[in-house]
mmCIF file of C-alpha atoms in Angstrom:
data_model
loop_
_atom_site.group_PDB
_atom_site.id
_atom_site.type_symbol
_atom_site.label_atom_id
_atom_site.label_comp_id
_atom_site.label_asym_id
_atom_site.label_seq_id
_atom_site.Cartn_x
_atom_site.Cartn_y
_atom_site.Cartn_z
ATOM 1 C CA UNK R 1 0.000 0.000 0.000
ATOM 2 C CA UNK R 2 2.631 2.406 1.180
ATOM 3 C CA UNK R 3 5.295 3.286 -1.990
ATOM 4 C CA UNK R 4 7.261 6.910 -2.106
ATOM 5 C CA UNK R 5 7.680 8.542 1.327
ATOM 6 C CA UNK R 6 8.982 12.113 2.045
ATOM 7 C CA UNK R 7 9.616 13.172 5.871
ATOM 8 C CA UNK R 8 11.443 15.735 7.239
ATOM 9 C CA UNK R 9 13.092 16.123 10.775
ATOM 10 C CA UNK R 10 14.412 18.411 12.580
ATOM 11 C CA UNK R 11 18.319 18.162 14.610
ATOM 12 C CA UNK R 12 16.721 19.408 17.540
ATOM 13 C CA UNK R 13 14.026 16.211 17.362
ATOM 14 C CA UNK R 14 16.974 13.825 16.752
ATOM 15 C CA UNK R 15 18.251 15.678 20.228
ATOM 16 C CA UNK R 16 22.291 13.393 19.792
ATOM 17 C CA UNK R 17 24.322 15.721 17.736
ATOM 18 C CA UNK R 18 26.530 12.723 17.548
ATOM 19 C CA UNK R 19 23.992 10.459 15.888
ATOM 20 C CA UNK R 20 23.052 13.323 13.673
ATOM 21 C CA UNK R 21 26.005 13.686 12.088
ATOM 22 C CA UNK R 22 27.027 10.013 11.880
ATOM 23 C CA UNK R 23 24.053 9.170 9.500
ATOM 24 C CA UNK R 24 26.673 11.168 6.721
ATOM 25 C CA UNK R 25 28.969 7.745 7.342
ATOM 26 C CA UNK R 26 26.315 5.487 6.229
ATOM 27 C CA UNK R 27 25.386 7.028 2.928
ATOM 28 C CA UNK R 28 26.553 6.367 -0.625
ATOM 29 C CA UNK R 29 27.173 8.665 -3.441
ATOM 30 C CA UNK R 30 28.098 11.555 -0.801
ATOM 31 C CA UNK R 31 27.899 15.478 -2.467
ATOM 32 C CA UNK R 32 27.075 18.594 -1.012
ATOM 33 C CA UNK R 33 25.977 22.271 -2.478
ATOM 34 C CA UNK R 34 24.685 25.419 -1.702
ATOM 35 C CA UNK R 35 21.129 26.862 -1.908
ATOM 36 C CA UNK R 36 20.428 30.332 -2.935
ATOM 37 C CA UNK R 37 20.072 31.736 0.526
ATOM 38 C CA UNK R 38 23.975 30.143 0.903
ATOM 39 C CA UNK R 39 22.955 26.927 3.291
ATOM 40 C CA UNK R 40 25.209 24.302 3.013
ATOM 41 C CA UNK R 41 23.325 20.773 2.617
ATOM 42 C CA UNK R 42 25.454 17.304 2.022
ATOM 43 C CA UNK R 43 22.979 14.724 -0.048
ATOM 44 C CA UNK R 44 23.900 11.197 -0.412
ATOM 45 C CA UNK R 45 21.765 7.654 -1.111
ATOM 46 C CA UNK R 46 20.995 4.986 1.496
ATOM 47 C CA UNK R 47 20.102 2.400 -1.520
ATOM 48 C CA UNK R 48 17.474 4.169 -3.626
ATOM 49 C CA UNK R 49 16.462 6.724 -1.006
ATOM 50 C CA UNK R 50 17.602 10.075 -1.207
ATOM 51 C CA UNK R 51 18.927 12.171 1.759
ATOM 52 C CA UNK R 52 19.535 15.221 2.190
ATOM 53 C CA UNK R 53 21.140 17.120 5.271
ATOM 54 C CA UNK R 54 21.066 20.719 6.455
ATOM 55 C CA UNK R 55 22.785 22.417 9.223
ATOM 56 C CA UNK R 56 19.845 21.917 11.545
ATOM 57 C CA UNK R 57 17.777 19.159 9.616
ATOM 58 C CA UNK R 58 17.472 16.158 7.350
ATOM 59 C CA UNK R 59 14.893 14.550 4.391
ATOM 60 C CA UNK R 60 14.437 11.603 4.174
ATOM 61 C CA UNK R 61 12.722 10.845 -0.035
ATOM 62 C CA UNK R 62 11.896 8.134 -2.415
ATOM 63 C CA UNK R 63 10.627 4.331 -2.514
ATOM 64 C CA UNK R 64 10.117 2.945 0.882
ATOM 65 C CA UNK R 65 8.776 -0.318 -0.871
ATOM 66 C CA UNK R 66 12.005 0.033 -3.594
ATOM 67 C CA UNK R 67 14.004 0.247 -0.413
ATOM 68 C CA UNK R 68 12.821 -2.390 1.386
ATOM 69 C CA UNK R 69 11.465 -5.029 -1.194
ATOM 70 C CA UNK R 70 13.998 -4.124 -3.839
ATOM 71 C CA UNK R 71 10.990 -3.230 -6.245
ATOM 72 C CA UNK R 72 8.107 -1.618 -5.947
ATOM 73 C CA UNK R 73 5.220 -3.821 -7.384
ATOM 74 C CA UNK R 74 5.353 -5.642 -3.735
ATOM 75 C CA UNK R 75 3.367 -3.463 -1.471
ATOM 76 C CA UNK R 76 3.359 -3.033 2.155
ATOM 77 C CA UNK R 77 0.918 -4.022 4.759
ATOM 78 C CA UNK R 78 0.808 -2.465 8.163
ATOM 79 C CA UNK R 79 2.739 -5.158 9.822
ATOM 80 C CA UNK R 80 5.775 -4.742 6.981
ATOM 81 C CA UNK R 81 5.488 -1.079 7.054
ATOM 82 C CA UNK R 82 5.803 -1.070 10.630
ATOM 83 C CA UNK R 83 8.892 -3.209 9.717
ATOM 84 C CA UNK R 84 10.127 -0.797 7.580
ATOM 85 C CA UNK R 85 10.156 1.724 9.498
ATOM 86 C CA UNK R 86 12.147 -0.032 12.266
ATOM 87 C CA UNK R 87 14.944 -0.955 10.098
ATOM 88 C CA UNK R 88 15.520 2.434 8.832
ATOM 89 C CA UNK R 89 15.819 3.693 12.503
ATOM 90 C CA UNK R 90 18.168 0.503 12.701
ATOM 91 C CA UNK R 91 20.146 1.928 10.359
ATOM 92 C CA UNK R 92 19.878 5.435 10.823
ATOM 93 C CA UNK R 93 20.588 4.528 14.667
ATOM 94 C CA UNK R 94 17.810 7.548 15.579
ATOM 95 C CA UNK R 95 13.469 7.511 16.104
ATOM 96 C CA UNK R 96 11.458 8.640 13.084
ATOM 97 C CA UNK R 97 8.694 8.921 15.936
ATOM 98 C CA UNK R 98 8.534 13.245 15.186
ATOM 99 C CA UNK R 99 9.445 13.000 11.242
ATOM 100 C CA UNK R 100 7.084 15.101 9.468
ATOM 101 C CA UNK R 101 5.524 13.146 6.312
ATOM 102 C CA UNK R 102 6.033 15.612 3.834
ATOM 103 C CA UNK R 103 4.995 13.002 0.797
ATOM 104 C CA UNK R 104 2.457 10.060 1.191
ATOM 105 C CA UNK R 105 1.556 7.309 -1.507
ATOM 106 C CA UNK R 106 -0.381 4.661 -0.974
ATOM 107 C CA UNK R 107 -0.955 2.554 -3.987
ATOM 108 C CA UNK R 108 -2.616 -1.130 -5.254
ATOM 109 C CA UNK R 109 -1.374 -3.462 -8.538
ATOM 110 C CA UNK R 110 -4.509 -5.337 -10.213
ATOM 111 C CA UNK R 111 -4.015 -7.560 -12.827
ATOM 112 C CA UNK R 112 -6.305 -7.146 -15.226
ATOM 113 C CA UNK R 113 -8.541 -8.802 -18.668
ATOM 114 C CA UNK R 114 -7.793 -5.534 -20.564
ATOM 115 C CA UNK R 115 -5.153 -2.490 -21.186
ATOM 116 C CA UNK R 116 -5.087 -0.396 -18.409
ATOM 117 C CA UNK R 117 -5.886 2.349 -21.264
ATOM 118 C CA UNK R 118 -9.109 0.662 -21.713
ATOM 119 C CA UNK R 119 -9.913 1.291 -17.770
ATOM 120 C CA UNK R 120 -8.658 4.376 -17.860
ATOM 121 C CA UNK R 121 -11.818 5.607 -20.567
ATOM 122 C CA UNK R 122 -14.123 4.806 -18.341
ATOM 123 C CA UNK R 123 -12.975 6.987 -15.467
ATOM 124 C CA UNK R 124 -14.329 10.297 -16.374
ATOM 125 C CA UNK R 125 -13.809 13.099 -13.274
ATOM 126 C CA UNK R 126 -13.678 13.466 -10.054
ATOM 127 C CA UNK R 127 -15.154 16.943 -8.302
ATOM 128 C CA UNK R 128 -12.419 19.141 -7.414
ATOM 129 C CA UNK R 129 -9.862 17.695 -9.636
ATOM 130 C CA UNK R 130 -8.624 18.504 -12.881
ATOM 131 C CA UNK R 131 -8.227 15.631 -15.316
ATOM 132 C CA UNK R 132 -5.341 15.073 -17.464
ATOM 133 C CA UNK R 133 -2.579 13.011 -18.644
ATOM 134 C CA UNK R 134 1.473 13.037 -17.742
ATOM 135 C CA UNK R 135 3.709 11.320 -20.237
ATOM 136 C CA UNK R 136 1.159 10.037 -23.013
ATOM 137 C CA UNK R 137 -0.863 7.323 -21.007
ATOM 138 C CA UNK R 138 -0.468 8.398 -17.347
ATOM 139 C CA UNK R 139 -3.978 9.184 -16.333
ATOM 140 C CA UNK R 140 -4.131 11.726 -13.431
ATOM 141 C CA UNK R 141 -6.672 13.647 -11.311
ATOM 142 C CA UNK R 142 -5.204 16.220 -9.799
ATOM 143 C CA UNK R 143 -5.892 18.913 -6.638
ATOM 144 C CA UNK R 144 -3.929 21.300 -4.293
ATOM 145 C CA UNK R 145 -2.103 18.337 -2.555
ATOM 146 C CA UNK R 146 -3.185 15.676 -3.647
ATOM 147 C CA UNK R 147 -3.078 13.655 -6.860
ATOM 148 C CA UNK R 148 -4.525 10.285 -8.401
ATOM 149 C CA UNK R 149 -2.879 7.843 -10.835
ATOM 150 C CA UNK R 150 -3.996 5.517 -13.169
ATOM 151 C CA UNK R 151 -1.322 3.660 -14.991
ATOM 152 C CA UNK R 152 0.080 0.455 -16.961
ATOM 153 C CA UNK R 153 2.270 -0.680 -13.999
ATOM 154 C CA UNK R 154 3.955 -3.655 -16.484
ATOM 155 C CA UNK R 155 5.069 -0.927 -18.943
ATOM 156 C CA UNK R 156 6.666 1.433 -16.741
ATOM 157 C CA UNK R 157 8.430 -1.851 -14.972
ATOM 158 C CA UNK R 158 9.661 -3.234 -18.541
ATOM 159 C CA UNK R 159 10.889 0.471 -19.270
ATOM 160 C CA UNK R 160 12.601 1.478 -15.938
ATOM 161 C CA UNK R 161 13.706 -2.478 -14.616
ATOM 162 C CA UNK R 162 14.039 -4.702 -17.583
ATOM 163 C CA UNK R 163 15.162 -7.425 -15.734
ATOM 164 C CA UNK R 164 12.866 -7.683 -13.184
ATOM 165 C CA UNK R 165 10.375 -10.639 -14.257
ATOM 166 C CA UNK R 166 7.053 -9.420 -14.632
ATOM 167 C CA UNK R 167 4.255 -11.891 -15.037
ATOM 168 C CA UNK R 168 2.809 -11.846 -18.951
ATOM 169 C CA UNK R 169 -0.616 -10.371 -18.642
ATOM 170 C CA UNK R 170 -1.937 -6.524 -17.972
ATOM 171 C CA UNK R 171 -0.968 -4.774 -14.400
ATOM 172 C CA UNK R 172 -2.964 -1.762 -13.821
ATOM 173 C CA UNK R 173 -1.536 0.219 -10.731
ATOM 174 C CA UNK R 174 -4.165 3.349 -8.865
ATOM 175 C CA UNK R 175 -1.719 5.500 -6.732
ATOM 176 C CA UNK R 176 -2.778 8.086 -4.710
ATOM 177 C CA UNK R 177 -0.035 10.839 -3.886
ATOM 178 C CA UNK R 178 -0.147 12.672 -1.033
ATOM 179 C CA UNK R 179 1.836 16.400 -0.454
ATOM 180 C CA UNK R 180 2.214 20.044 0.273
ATOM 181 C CA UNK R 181 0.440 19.151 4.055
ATOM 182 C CA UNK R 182 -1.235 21.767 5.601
ATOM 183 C CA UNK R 183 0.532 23.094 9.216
ATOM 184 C CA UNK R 184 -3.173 21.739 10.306
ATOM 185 C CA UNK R 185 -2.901 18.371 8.845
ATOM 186 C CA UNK R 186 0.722 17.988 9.816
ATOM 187 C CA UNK R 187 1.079 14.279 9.977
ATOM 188 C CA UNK R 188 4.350 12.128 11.831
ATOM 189 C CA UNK R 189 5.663 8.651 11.291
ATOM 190 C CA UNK R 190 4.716 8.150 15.193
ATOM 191 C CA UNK R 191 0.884 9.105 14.530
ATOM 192 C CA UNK R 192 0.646 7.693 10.736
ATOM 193 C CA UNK R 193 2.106 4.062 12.884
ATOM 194 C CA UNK R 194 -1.033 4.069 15.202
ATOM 195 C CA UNK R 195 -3.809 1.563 13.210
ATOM 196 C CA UNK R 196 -6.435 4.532 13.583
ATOM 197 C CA UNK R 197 -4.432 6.668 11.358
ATOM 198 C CA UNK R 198 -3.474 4.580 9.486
ATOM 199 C CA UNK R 199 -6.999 2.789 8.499
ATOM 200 C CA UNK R 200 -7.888 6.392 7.878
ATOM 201 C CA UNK R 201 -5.267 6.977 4.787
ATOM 202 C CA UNK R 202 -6.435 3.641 3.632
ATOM 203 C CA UNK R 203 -10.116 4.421 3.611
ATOM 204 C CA UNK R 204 -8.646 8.042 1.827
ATOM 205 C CA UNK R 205 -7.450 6.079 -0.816
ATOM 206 C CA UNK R 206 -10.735 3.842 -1.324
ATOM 207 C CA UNK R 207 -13.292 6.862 -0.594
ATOM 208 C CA UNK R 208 -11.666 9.197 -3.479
ATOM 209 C CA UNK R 209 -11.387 5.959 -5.999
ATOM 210 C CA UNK R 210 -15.213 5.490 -5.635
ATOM 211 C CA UNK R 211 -16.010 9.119 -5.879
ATOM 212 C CA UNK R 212 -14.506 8.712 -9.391
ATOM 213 C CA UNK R 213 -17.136 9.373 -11.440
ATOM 214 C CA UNK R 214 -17.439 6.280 -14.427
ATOM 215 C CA UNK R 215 -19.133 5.432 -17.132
ATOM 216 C CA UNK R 216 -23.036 4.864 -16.901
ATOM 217 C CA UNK R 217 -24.102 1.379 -16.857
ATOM 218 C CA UNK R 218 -27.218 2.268 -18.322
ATOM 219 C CA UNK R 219 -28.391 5.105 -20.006
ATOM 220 C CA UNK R 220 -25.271 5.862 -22.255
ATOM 221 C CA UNK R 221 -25.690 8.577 -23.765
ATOM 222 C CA UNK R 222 -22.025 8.370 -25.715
ATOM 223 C CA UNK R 223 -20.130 11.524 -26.848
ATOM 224 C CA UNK R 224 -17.691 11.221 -30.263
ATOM 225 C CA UNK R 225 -14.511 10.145 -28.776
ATOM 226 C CA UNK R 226 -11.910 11.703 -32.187
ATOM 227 C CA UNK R 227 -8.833 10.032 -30.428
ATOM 228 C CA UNK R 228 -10.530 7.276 -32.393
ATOM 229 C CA UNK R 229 -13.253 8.423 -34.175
ATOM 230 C CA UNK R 230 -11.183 9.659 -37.675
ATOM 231 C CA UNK R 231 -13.551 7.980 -40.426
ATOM 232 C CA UNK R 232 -17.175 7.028 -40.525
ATOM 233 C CA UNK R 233 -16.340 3.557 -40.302
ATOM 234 C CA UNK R 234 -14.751 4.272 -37.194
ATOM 235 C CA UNK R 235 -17.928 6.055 -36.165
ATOM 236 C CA UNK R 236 -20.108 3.004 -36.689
ATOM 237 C CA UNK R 237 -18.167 0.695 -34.886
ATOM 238 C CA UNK R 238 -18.041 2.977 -32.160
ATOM 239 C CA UNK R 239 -21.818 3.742 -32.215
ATOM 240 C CA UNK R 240 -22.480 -0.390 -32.297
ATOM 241 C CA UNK R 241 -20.045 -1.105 -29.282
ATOM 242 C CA UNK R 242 -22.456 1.521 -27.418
ATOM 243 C CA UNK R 243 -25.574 -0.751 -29.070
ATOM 244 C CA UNK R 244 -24.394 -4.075 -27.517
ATOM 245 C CA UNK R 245 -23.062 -2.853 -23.988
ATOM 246 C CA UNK R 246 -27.166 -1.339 -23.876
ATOM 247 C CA UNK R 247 -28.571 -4.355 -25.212
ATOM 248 C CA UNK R 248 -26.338 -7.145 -23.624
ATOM 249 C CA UNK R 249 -23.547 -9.105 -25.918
ATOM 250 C CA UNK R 250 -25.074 -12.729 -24.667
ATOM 251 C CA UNK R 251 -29.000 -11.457 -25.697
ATOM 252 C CA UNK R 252 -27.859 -10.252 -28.762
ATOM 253 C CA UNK R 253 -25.693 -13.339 -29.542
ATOM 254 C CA UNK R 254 -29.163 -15.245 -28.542
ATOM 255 C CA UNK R 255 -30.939 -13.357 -30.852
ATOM 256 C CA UNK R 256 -29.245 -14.256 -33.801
ATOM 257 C CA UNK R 257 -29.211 -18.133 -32.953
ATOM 258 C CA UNK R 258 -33.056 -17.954 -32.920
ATOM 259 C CA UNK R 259 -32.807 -16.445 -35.790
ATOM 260 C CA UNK R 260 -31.211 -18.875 -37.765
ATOM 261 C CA UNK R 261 -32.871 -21.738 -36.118
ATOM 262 C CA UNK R 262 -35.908 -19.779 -37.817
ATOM 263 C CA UNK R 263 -34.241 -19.866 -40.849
ATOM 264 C CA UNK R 264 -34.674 -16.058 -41.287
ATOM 265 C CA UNK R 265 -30.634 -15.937 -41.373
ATOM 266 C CA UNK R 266 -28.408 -18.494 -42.750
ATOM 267 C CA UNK R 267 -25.955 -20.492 -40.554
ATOM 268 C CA UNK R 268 -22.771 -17.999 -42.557
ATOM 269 C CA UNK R 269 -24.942 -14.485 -42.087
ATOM 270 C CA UNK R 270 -25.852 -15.998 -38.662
ATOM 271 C CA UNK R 271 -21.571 -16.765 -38.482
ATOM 272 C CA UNK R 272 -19.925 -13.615 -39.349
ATOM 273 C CA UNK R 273 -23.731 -11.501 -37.110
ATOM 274 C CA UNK R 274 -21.945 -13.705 -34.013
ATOM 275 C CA UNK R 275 -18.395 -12.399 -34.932
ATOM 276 C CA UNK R 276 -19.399 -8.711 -35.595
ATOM 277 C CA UNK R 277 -21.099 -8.294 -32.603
ATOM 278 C CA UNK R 278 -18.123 -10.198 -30.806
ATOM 279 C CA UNK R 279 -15.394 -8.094 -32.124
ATOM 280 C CA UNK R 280 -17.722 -4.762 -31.366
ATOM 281 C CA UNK R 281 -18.162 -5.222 -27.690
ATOM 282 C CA UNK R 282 -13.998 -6.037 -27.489
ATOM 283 C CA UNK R 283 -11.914 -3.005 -28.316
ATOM 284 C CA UNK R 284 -8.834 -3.569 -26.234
ATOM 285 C CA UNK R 285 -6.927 -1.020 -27.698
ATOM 286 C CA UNK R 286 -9.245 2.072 -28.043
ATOM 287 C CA UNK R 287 -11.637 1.686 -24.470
ATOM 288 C CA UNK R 288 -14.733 0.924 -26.654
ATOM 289 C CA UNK R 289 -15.406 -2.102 -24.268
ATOM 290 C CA UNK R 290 -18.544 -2.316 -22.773
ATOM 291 C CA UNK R 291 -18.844 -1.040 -18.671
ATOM 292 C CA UNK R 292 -19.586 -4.291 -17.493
ATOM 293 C CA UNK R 293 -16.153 -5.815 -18.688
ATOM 294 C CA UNK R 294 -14.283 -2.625 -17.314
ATOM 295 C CA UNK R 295 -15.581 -1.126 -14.276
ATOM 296 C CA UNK R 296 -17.270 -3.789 -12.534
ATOM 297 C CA UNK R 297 -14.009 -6.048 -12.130
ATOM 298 C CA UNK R 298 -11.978 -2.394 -11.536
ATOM 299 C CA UNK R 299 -14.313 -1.466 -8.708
ATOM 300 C CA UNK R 300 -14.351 -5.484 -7.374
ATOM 301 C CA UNK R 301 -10.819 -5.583 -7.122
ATOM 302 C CA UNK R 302 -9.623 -2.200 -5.880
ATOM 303 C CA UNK R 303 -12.118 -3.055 -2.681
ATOM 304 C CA UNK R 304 -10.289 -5.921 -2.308
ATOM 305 C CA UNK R 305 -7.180 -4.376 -1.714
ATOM 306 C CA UNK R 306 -8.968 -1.996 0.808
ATOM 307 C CA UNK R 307 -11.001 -4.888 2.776
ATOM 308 C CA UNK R 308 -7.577 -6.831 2.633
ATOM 309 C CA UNK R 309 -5.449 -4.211 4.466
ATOM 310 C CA UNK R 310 -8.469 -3.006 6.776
ATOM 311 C CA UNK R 311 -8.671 -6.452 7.675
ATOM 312 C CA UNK R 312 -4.766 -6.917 8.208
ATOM 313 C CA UNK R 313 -5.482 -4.404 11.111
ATOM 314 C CA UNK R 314 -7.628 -6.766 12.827
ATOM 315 C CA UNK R 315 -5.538 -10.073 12.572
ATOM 316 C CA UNK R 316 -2.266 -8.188 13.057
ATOM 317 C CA UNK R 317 -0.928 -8.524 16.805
ATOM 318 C CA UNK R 318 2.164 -5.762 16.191
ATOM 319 C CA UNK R 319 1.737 -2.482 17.602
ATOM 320 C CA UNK R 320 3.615 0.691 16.387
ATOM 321 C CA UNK R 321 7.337 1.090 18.047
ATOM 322 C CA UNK R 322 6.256 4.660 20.071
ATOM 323 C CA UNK R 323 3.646 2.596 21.799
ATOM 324 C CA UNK R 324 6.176 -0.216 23.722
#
């Protein structure tokens, strides 16, 4: 669930000067520069995690699942985050307890029938966000602080980790990013380890992916799509693929058996009817498939993910390390 993770904290919290400046020994990749205003900060890597440290602070950024599964299509429960967390105050030899989460995402992979493109067409706005796409086929809703992502999880592994062996089939990953905190919503690793905060950024990131608004089941009233729409055979294909998701692929299909049964179609026109209507309500690669294939198995198995980790925080017997 948990992925990228920002936090901040301050010297003062760490209160050893000693152990402050020793985390500098235990980084890779060691620089430093200057900011505008002339502060001095040293940056260095603890694996994939960036850190960066000031005179009278350090941040703490990147992949906490990267860090700690070596990838990031393995997601956390509570009882590994809570593990997590541990070993990088093992190996930072200091308590995240006061850290200031500057960056939250919490994200879920679903293997899916379809393109995650295909999905993505049916997820049409969300109030108070903007909709959009980043980099081509990165769908997005975004708002101050907050941001949603839809994307092919299998492509961006294949480009970024070539080697890492990703199962044949379609991955479909729905991120939700969390930033620019409000001094009243200030959140720490300490409170965001106690089960009550964090079933509430779980429930976050179920509540906002059902206020999506998606495609009517019924009712479709269909506007011209011209990402796909360029020639009116295009057009008809479209408007039939709205026909059979109305009127039900299996009814239709039925239809036309009774129909040549009755000898009002021959078994061929009855042959290539079957295949028409077929190949109408399956458009893989422009969305045209009908709601029932898309949304219904989206919705069924992002509240899986959600009951699963709610439910983790019932059979889990760990408790957060501020609470021994």
């Amino acid at each position: 669930m948990i992925d990228t993770i920002g936090i901040r904290l301050s010297k003062a919290e760490i209160g050893d000067n000693m152990a402050f400046m020793r985390i500098k020994d235990i980084l890779g990749n060691m620089d430093y520069y200057f900011s505008p205003r002339g502060n001095e900060c040293f940056t260095g890597n603890l694996k994939n995690l960036k850190i960066r440290i000031y005179k009278n602070s350090l941040t703490l950024s990147g992949s906490l699942s990267e860090w700690y599964f070596g990838n990031n299509v393995e997601t956390f429960t509570y009882f590994t985050f809570l593990d997590a967390i541990k070993r990088l105050e093992d190996t930072f030899q200091i308590s995240l307890e006061k850290a200031v989460i500057t960056r939250l995402d919490m994200a879920g992979n679903f293997s899916t029938t379809y393109s995650p493109r295909v999905y993505q067409d049916n997820l049409l706005s969300l109030k108070k966000f903007k909709r959009g796409y980043m980099e081509g086929d990165t769908l997005y809703f975004f708002s101050t602080g907050q941001k949603l992502c839809i994307y092919d999880k299998t492509k961006e592994m294949r480009a970024k980790c070539p080697d890492y062996p990703m199962k044949e089939g379609h991955l479909l990953r729905y991120e939700m990013r969390l930033f620019n905190f409000k001094k009243d919503e200030l959140l720490t690793i300490g409170e965001f380890c106690q089960k009550k905060r964090y079933r509430q950024y779980v429930r976050l990131w179920w509540d906002l992916y059902k206020k999506i608004v998606k495609r009517p089941k019924k009712g479709v009233k269909p506007g011209v799509n011209y990402e796909y729409v360029k020639t009116p055979k295009d057009f008809k294909e479209m408007a039939a693929s709205y026909y059979i998701a109305e009127c039900g692929l299996e009814k239709m299909v039925r239809g036309v058996d009774d129909a040549r049964i009755s000898a009002t179609l021959t078994p061929m026109q009855a042959l290539r009817l079957k295949k028409c209507y077929e190949e109408s309500a399956r458009y893989t690669g422009t969305g045209k498939i009908n709601y029932t294939t898309t949304i219904t198995e989206l919705n069924r198995k992002v509240e899986y993910v959600y009951q699963e980790q709610i439910d983790s925080l019932k059979t889990t017997n760990a408790i957060h390390p501020y609470e021994l």
